[in-house]
Each structure stands twice: as structure tokens, then as C-alpha cells.
Tab-separated table of C-alpha atoms in Angstrom:
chain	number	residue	atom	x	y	z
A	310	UNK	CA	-14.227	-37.882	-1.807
A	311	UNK	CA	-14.048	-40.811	-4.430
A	312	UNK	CA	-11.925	-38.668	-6.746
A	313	UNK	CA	-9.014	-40.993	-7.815
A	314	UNK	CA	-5.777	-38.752	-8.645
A	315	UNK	CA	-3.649	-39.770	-12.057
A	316	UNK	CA	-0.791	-37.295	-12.409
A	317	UNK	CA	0.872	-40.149	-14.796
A	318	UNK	CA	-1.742	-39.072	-17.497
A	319	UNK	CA	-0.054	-35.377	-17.523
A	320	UNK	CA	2.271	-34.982	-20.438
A	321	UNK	CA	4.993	-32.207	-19.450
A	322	UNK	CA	6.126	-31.641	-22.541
A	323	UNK	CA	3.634	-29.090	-23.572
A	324	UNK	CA	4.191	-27.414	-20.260
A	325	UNK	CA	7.594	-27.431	-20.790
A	326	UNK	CA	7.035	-25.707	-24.366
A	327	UNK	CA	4.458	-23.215	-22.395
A	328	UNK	CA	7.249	-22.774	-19.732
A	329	UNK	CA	9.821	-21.773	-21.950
A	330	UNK	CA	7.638	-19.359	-23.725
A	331	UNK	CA	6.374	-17.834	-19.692
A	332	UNK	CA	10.156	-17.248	-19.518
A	333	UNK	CA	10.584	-15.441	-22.859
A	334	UNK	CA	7.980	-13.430	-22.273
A	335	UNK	CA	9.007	-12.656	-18.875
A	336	UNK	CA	12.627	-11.523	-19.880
A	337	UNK	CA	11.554	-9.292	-22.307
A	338	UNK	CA	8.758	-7.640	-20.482
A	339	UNK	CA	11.821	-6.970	-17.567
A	340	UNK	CA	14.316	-5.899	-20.278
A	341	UNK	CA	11.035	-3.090	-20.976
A	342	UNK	CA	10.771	-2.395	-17.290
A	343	UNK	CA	14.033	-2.264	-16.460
A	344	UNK	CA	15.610	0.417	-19.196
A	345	UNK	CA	11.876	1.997	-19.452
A	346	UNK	CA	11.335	2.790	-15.815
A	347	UNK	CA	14.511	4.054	-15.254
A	348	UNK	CA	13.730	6.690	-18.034
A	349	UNK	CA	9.951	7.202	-17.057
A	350	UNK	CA	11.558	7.835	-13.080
A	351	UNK	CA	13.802	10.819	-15.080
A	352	UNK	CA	10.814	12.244	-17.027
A	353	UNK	CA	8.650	12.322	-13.932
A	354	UNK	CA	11.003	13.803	-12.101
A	355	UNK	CA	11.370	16.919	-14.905
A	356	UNK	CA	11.002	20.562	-13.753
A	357	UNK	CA	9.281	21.192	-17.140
A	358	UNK	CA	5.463	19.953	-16.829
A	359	UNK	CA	4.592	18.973	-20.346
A	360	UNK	CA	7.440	16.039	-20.136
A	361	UNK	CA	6.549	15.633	-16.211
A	362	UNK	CA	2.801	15.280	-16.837
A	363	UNK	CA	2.445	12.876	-19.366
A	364	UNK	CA	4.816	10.324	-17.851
A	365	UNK	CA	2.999	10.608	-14.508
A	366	UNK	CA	-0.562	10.099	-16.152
A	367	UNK	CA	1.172	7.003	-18.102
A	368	UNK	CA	2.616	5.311	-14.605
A	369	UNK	CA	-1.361	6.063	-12.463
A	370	UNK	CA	-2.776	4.407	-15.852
A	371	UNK	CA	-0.801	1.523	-16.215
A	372	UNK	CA	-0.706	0.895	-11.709
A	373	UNK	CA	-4.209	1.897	-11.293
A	374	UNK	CA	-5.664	-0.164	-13.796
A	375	UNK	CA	-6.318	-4.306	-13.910
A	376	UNK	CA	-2.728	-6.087	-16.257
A	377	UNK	CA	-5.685	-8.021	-17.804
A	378	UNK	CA	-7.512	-4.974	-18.742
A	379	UNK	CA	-3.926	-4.114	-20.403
A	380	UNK	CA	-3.480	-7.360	-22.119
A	381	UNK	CA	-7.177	-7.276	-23.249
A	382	UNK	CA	-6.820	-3.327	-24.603
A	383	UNK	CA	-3.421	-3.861	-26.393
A	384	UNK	CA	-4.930	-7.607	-27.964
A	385	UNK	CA	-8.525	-5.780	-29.669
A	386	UNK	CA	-7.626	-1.903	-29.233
A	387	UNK	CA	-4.463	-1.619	-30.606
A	388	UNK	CA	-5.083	-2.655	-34.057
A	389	UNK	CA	-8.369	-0.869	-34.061
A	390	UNK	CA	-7.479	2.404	-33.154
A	391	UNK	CA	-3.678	2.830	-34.993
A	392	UNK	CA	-3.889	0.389	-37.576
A	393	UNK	CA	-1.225	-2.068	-35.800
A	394	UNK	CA	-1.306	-5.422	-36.245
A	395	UNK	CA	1.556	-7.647	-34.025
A	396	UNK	CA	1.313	-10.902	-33.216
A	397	UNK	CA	-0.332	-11.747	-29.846
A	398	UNK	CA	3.146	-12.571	-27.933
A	399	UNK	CA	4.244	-8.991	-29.187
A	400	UNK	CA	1.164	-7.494	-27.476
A	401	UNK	CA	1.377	-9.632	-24.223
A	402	UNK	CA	5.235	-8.201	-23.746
A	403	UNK	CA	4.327	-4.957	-24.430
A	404	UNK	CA	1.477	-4.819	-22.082
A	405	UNK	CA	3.354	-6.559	-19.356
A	406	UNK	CA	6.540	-4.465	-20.290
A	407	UNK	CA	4.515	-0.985	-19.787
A	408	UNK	CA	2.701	-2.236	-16.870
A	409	UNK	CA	6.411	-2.973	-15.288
A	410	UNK	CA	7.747	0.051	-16.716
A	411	UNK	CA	5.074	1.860	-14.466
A	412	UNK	CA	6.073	0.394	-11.156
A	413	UNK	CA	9.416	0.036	-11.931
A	414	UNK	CA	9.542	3.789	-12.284
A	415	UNK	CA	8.267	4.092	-9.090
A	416	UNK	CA	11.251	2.469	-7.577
A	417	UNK	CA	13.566	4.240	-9.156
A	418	UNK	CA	12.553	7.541	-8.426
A	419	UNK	CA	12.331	6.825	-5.196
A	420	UNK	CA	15.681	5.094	-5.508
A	421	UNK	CA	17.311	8.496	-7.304
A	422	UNK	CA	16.522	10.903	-4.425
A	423	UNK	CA	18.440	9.213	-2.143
A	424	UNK	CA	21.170	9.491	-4.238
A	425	UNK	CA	23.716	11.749	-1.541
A	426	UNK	CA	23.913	15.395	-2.581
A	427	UNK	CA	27.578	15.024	-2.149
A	428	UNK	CA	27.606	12.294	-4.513
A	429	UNK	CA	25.931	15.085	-7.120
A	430	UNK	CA	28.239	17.500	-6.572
A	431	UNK	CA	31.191	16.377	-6.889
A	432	UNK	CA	29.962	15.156	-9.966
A	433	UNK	CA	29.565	18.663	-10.973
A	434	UNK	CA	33.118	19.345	-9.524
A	435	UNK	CA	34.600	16.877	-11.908
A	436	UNK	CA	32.984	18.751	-14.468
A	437	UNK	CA	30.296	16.246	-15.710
A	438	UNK	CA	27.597	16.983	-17.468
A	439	UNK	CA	23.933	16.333	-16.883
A	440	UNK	CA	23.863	13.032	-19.264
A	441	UNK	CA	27.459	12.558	-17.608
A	442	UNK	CA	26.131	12.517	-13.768
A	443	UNK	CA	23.010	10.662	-14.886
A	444	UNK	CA	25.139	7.503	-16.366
A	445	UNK	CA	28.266	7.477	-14.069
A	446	UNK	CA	26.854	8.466	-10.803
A	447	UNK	CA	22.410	8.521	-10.155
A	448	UNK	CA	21.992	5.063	-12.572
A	449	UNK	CA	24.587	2.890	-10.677
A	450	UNK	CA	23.401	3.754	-7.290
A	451	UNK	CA	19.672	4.053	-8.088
A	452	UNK	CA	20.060	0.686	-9.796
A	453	UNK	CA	21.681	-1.216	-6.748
A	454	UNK	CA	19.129	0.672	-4.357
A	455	UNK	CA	16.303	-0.929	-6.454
A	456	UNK	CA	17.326	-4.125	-7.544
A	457	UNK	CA	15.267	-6.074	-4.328
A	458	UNK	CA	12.078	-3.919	-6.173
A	459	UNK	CA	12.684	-4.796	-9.545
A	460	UNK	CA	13.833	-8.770	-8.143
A	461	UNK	CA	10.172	-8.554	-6.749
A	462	UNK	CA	8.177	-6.663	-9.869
A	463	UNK	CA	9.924	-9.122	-12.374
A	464	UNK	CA	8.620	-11.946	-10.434
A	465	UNK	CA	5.441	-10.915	-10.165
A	466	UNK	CA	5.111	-9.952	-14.065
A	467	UNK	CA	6.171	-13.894	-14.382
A	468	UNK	CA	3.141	-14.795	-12.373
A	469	UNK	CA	0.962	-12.367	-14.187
A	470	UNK	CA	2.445	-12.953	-17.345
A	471	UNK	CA	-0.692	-16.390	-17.083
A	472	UNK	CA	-3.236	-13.368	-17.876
A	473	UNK	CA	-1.866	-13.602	-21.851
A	474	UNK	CA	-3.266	-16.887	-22.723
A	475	UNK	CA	-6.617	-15.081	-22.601
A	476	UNK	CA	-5.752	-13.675	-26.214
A	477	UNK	CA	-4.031	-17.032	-27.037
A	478	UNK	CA	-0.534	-16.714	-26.597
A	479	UNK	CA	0.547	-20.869	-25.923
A	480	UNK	CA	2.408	-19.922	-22.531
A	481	UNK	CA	2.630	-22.395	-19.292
A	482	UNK	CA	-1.090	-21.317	-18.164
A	483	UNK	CA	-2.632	-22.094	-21.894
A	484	UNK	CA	-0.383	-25.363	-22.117
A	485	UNK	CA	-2.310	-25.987	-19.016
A	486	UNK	CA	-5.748	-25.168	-19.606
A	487	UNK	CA	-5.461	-27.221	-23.497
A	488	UNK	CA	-3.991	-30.073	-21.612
A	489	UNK	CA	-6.633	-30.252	-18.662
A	490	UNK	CA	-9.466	-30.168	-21.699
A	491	UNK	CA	-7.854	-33.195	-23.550
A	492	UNK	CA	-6.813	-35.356	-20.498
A	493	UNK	CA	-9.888	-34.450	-18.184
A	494	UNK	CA	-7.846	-33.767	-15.512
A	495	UNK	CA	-7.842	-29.827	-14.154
A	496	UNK	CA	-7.133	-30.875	-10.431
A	497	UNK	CA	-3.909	-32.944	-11.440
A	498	UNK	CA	-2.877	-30.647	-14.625
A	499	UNK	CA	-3.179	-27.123	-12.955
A	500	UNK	CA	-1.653	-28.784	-8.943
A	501	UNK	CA	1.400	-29.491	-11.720
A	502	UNK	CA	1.152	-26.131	-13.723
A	503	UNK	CA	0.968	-24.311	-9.671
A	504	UNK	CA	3.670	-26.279	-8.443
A	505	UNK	CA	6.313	-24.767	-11.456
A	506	UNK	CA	4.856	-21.320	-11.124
A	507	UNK	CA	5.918	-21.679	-7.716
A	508	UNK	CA	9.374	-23.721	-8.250
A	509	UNK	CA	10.567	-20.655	-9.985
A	510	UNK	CA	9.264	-17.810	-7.788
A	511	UNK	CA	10.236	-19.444	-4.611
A	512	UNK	CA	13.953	-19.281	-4.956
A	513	UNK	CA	13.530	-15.806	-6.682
A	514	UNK	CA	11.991	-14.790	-3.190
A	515	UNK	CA	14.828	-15.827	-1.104
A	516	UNK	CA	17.071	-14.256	-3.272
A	517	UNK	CA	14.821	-10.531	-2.420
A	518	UNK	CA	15.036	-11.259	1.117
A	519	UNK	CA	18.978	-12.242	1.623
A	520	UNK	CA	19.035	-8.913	-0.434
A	521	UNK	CA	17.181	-6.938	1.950
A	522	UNK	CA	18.949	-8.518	4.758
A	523	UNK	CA	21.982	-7.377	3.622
A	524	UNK	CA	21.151	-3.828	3.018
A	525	UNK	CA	19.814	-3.806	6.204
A	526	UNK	CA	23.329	-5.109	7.670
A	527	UNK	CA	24.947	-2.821	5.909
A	528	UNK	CA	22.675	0.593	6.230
A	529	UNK	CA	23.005	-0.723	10.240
């Protein structure tokens, strides 16, 4: 191979710019997951179909279907169909946000029926009411049970959140492809734009696993 690597031609500060904007995107599609699932888990979990039925046909839509699908359908449908017009970082976080809203859900209901009958009743012993028992006893514990899920959905939104610069939102992976076009340099620009995608997953990672280690330790 006669290729001769130049990583001093790569300018970071356009990936930094695209960085930052990875990371804004990436808090607010968690901030949509986060509250969202935890009230798509309660809806799917209704007795009464006609709430229970809709939310369950949004979570198969939004798991069994491709994010860039999503990020393609909000960009050109949207607008089209309801007359919406947001700009396209709007429409990435809203995709990504109901895409983790879906899986998040998951993990919460999951993480609400372990909640300990005991803990439920003497909820209603205390005299709490249904909204009561829902803030002060199933969120807190559903939320701890779930936070190495959501640790591990919220970092993989941040990977997926590259799909959006399909519909031209400037994030790290369209900093990277507009800077491998002008310095004719893909393998150096996108080895750089890999190696920060993984410098902030990796410690996010570790951070899952001590959590499940200690859960473990302490279920044990």
C-alpha cells in the first residue's frame, strides 16, 4: 500500500462544531425517551384497550422499523401529510426521541412489574392515590431498575444520532463527510470522526457494566 497518511491536514474545529451539535441532539432525544417511555410503559400497561392498543402499535412501529427510515419519514412526510414545517434538527430529535421513547418503554415496563406487591400496598395503606403511588413509589424504583437500559439506549441513540446528516443536519458525521470532500482525505477524516464516536461511548459503557455489577452484588 503506497497510501501516505496526513492526519495534520484534518481541521477539528468543524468536528468539534458537529460534536457539540451530536451532543445536543443526543440530550434532547434522551430527555424524549426518558419522560416519554416512562408514560408509553403506563399506557401499555392500561386495562382499557383503546389507550393500551395504540401505544403498543406506536412502540412495534418505532422498534420494528429501520431509525433511518424514521429520520427519512419525519424529514419529507411530515410536512407533506400535516402541513408541518420544523427545521431539520427538530425532526432528527423527534425521530430519535420516539424511536427511544419506544425501547425505553420497554424497559420500564418491564422495570414496573417488578415493583414488590408489598411496596403497592402499603402505598394503598397510606392512603395514596393512583397518581400518588405512581410518583412516590413505581417511578423511583422502576427508574433505578432501568437506568443500566436507558445508560445503554441513550448511547446508542448518540451513535445513531450519525443517520441525521442524511437530511442535512451539520452534526459530527456531516462535519465529517464535508471535511473528507474538501481535504481528500476519508481514511484520515472518518479514523478521527470513529475515534470520538468511540471516546465518548467507551466510558459510557463502563459506566453500564460497574452498574450491572453492582446490582448483581447487591440482588446476590
Amino acid at each position: 500500500m503506497n497510501y501516505s497518511f496526513d492526519f495534520q491536514s484534518i481541521s477539528f474545529a468543524p468536528l468539534w462544531e458537529g460534536l457539540m451539535v451530536t451532543l445536543e441532539l443526543t440530550a434532547a432525544a434522551n430527555i424524549i425517551g426518558i419522560v416519554g417511555g416512562f408514560l408509553l410503559a403506563l399506557l401499555i400497561m392500561s386495562p382499557i384497550a383503546v389507550i393500551r392498543l395504540p401505544a403498543m402499535l406506536f412502540v412495534e412501529f418505532f422498534r420494528c422499523t429501520p431509525a433511518i427510515v424514521q429520520i427519512v419519514w419525519f424529514f419529507y412526510c411530515v410536512p407533506m401529510l400535516f402541513n408541518v414545517f420544523l427545521g431539520s434538527m427538530t425532526m432528527g430529535i423527534l425521530a430519535l426521541g420516539f424511536n427511544l421513547m419506544a425501547f425505553n418503554a420497554e424497559a420500564y415496563r418491564a422495570s414496573i412489574q417488578a415493583v414488590p406487591r408489598e411496596q403497592i400496598d402499603a402505598g394503598i395503606a397510606l392512603g395514596l392515590n393512583p397518581f400518588q403511588r405512581i410518583l412516590y413509589i413505581v417511578l423511583p424504583t422502576a427508574f433505578r431498575a432501568s437506568i443500566p437500559v436507558l445508560l445503554t439506549n441513550g448511547i446508542g441513540i448518540f451513535q445513531q444520532s450519525a443517520l441525521v446528516a442524511i437530511v442535512a443536519v451539520q452534526d459530527l458525521m456531516y462535519q465529517g463527510k464535508t471535511l473528507a470532500t474538501e481535504t481528500y482525505r476519508p481514511i484520515e477524516t472518518f479514523t478521527v470522526v470513529a475515534l470520538i464516536y468511540f471516546a465518548v461511548s467507551f466510558p459510557v459503557t463502563q459506566v453500564v457494566g460497574y452498574l450491572e455489577r453492582r446490582r448483581q452484588l447487591l440482588m446476590n
